[in-house]
mmCIF file with all atom_site columns, C-alpha atoms and ligand atoms in Angstrom:
data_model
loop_
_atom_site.group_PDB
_atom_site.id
_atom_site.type_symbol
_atom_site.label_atom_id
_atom_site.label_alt_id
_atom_site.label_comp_id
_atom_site.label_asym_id
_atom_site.label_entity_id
_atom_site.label_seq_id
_atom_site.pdbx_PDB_ins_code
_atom_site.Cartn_x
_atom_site.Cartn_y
_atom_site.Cartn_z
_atom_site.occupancy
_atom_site.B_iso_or_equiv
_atom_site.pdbx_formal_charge
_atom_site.auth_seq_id
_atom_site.auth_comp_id
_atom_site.auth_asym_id
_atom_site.auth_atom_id
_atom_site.pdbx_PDB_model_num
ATOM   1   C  CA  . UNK A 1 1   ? -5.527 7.546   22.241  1.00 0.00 ? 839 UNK A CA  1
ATOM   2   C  CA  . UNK A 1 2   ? -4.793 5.235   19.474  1.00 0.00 ? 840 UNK A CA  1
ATOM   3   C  CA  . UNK A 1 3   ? -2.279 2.272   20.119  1.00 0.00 ? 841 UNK A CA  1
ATOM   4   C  CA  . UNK A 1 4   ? 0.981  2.496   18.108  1.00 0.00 ? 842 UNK A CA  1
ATOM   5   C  CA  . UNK A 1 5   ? 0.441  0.366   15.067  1.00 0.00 ? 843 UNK A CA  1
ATOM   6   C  CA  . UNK A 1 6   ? -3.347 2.761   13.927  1.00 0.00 ? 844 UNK A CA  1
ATOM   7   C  CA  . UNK A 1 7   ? -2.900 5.434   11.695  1.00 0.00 ? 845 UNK A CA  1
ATOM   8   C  CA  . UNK A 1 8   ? -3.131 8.982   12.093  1.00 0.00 ? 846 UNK A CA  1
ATOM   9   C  CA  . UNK A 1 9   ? -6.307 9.705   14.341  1.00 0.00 ? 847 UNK A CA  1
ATOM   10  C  CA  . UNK A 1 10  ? -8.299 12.700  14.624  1.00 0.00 ? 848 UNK A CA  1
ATOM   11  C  CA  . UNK A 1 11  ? -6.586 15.680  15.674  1.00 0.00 ? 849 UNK A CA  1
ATOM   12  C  CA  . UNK A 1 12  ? -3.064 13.763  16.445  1.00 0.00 ? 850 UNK A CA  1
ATOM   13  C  CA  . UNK A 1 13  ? -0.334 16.031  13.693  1.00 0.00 ? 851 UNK A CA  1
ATOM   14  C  CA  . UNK A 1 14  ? 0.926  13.914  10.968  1.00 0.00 ? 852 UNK A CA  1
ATOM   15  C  CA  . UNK A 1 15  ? 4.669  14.389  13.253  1.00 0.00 ? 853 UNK A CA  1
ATOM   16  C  CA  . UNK A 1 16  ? 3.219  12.777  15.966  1.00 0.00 ? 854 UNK A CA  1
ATOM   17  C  CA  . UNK A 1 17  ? 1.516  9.916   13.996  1.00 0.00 ? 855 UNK A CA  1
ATOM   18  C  CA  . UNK A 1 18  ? 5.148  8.992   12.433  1.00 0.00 ? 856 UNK A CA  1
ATOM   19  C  CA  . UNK A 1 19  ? 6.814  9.091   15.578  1.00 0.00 ? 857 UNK A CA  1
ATOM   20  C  CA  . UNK A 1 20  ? 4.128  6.697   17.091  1.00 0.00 ? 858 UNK A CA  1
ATOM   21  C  CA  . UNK A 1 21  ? 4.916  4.439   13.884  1.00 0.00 ? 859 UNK A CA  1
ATOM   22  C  CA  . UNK A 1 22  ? 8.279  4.345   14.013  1.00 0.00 ? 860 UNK A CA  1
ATOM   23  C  CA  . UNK A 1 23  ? 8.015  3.134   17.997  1.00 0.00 ? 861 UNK A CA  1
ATOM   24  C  CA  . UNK A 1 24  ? 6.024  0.694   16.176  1.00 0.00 ? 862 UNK A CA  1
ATOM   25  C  CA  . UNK A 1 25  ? 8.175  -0.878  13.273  1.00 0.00 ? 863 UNK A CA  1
ATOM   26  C  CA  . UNK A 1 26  ? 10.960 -1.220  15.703  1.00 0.00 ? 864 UNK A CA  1
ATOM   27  C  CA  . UNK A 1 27  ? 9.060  -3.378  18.349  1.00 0.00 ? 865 UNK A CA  1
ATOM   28  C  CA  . UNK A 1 28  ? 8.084  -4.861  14.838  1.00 0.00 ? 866 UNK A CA  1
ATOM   29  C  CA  . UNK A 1 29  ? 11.590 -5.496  13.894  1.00 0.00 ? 867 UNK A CA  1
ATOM   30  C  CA  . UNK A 1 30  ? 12.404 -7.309  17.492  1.00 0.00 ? 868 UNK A CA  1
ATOM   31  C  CA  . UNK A 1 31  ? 8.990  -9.489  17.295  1.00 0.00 ? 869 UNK A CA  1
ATOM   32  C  CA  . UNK A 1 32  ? 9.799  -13.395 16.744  1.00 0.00 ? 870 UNK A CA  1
ATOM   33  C  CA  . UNK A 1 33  ? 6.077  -13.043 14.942  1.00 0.00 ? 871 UNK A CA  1
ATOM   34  C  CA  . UNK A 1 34  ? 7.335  -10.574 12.287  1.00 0.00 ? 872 UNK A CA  1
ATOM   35  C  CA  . UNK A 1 35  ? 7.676  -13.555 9.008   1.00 0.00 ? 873 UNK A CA  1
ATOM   36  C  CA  . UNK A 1 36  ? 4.413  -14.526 9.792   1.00 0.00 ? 874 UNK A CA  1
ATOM   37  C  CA  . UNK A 1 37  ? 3.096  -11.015 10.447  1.00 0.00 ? 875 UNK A CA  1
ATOM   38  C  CA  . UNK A 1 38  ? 4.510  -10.415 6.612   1.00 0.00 ? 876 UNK A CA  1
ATOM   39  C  CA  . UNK A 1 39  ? 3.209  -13.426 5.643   1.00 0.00 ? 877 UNK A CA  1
ATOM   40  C  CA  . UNK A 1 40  ? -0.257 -12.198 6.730   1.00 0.00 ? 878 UNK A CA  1
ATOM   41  C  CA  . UNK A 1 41  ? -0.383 -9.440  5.473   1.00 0.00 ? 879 UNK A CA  1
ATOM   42  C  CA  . UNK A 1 42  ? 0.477  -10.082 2.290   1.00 0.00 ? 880 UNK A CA  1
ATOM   43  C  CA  . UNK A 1 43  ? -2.144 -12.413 1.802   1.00 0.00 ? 881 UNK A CA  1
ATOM   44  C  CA  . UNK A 1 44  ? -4.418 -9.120  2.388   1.00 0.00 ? 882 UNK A CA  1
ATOM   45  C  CA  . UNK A 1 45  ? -2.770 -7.275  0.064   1.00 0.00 ? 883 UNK A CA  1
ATOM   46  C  CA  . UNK A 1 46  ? -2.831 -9.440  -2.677  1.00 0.00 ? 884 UNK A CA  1
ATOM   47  C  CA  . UNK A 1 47  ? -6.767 -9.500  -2.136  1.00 0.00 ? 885 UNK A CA  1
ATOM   48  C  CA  . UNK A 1 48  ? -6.142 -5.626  -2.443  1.00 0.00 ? 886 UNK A CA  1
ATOM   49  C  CA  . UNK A 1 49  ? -7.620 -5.569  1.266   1.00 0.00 ? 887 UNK A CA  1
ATOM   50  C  CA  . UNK A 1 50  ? -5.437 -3.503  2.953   1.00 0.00 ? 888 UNK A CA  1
ATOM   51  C  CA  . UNK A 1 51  ? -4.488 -3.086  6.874   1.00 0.00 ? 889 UNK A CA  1
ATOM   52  C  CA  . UNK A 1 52  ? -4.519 -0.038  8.698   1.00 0.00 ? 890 UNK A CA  1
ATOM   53  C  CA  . UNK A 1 53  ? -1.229 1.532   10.242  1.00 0.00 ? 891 UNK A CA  1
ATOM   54  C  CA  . UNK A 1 54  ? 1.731  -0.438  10.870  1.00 0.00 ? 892 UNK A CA  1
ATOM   55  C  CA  . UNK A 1 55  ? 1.820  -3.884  10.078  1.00 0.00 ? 893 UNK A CA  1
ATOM   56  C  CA  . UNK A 1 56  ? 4.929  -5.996  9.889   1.00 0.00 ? 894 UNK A CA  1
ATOM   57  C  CA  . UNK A 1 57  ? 6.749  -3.374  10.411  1.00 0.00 ? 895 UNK A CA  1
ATOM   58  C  CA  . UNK A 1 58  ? 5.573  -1.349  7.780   1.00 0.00 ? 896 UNK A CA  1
ATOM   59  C  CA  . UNK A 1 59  ? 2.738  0.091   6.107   1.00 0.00 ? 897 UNK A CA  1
ATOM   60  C  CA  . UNK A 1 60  ? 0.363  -1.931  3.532   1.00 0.00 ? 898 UNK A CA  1
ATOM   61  C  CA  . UNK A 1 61  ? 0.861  -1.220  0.302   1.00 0.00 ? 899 UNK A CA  1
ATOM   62  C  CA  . UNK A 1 62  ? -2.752 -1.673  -0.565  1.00 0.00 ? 900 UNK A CA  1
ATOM   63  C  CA  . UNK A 1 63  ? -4.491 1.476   -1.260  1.00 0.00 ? 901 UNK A CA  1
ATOM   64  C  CA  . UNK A 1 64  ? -1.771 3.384   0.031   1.00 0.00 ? 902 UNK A CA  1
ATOM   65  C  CA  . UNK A 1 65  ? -0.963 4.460   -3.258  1.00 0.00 ? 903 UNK A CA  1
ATOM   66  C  CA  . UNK A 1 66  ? -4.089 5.951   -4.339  1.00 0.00 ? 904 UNK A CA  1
ATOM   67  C  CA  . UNK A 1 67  ? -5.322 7.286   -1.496  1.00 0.00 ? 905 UNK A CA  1
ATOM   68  C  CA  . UNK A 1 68  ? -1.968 9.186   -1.267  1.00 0.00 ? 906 UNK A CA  1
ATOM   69  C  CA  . UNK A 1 69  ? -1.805 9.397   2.667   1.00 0.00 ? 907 UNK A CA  1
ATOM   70  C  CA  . UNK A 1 70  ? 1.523  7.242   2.613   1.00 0.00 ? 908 UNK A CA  1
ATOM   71  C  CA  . UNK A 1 71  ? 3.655  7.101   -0.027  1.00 0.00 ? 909 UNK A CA  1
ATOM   72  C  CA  . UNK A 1 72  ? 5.170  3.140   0.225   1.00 0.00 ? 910 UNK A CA  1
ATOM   73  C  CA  . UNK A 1 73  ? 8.929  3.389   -1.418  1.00 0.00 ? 911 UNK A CA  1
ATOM   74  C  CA  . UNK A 1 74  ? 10.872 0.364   -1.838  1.00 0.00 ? 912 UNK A CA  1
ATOM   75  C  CA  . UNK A 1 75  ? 13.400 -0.692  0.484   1.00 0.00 ? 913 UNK A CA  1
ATOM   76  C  CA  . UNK A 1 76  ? 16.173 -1.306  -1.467  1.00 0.00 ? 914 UNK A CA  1
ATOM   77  C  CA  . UNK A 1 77  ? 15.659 1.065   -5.059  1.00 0.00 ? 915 UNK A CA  1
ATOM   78  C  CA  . UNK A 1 78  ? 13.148 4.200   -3.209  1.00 0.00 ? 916 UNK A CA  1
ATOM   79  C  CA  . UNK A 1 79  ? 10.622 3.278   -6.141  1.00 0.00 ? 917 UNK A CA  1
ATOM   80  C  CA  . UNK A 1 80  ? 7.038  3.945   -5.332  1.00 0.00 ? 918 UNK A CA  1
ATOM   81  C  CA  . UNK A 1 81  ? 5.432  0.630   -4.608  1.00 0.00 ? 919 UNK A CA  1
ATOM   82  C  CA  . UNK A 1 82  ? 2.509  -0.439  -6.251  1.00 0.00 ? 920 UNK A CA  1
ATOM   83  C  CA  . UNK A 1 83  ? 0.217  -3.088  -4.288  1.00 0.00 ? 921 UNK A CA  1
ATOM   84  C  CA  . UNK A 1 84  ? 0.922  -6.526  -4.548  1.00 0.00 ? 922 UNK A CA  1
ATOM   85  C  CA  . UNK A 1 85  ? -2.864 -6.875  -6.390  1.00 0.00 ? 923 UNK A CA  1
ATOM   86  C  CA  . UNK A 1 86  ? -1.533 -4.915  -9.241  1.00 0.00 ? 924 UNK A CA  1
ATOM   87  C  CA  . UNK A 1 87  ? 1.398  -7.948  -10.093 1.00 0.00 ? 925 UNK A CA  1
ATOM   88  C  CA  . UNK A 1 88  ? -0.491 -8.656  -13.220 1.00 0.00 ? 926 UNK A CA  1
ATOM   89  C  CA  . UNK A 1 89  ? -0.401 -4.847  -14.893 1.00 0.00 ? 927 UNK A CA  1
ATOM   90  C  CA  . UNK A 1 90  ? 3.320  -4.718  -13.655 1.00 0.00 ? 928 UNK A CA  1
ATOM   91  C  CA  . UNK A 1 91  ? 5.207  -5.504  -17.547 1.00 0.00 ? 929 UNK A CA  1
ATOM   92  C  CA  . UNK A 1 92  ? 2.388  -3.802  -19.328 1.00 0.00 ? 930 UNK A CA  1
ATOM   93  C  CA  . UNK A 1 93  ? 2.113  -0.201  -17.300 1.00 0.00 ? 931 UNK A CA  1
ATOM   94  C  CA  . UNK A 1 94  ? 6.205  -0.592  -16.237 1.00 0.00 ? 932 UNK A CA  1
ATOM   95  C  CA  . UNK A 1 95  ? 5.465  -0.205  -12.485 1.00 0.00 ? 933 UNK A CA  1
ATOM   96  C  CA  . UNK A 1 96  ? 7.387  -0.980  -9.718  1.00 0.00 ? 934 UNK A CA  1
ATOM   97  C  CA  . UNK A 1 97  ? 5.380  -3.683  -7.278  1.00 0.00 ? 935 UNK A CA  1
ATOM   98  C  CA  . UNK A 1 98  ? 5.117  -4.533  -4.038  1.00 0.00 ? 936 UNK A CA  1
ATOM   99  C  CA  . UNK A 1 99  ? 6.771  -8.235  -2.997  1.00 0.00 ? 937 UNK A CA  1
ATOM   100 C  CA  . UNK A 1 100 ? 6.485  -8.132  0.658   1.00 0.00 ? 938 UNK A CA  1
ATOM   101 C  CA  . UNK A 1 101 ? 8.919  -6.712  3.240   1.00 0.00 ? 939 UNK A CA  1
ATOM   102 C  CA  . UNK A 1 102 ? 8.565  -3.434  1.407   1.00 0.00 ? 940 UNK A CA  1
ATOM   103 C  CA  . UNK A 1 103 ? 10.387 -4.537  -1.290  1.00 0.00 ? 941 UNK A CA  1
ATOM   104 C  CA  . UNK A 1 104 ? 9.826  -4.507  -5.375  1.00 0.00 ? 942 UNK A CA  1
ATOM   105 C  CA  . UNK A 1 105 ? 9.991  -7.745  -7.151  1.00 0.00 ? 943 UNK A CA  1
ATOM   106 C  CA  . UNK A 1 106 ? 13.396 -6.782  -8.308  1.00 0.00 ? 944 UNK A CA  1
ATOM   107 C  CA  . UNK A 1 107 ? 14.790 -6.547  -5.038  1.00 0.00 ? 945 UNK A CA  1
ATOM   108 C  CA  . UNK A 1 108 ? 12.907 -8.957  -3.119  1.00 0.00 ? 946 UNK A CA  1
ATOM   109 C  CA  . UNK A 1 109 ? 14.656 -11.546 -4.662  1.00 0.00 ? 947 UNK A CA  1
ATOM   110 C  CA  . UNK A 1 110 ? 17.977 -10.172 -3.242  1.00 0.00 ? 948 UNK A CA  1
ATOM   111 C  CA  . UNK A 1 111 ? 17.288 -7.869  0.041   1.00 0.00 ? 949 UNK A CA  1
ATOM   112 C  CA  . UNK A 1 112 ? 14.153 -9.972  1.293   1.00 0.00 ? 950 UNK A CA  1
ATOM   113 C  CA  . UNK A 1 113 ? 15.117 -11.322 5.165   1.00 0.00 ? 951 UNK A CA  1
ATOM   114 C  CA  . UNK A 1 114 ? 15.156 -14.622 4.022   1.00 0.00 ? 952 UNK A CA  1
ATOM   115 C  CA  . UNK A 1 115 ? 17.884 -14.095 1.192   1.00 0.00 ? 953 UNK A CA  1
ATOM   116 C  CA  . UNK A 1 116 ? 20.020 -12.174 3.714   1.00 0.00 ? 954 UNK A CA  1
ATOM   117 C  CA  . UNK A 1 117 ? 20.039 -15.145 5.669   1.00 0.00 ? 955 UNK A CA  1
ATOM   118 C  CA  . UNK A 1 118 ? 20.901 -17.052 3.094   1.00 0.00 ? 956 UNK A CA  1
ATOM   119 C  CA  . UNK A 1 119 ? 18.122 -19.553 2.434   1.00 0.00 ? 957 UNK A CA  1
ATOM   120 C  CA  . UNK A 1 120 ? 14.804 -18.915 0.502   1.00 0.00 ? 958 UNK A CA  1
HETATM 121 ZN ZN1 . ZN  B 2 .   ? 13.128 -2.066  -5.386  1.00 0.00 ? 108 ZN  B ZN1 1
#
């Protein structure tokens, strides 16, 4: 049996692996670790190394993209995220990427948890 943050495993449906994940992202959601969870992670996905399952209360954006078995959407505008290691094609190829928190750099800036809380 895989824990609840792995991705789907062997026979498990892909139903069954998102309700598993979901369990996950909210004990995610309630951890005191979760900014530094986010800030790990990230640090991974700017290497492009990416982390398997649910992380932070999400998915990594790394590889997820390409390999096409989850879709990462931003948070706050539902555009397809591109990983955080692709920052330097964003102007060039117009694509929407990842900032952490599941969120573009256009809405980072405004929906991230620490600019909801008022300090950055
Ligand atoms: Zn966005």
């Amino acid at each position: 049996m895989p824990t609840l943050w792995e991705s789907q495993r062997g026979r498990e449906s892909k139903e069954a692996a998102q309700a598993r994940h979901l369990e996950a992202k909210l004990l995610c959601l309630r951890c005191p670790l979760l900014d530094a969870c986010e800030a790990m992670v990230c640090h991974y996905e700017k290497l492009d190394q990416g982390i398997d399952g649910v992380v932070a209360g999400r998915y990594s954006t790394a590889e997820r993209l390409y390999n096409k078995t989850y879709i990462v959407r931003c948070l706050g505008c539902g555009a397809t995220l591109h990983p955080q290691c692709a920052q330097t094609r964003r102007n060039r190829e117009g694509l929407r990427v990842h900032a952490g928190e599941q969120l573009c750099t256009d809405c980072y800036p405004r929906m991230s948890r620490a600019a909801r809380k008022g300090h950055r």
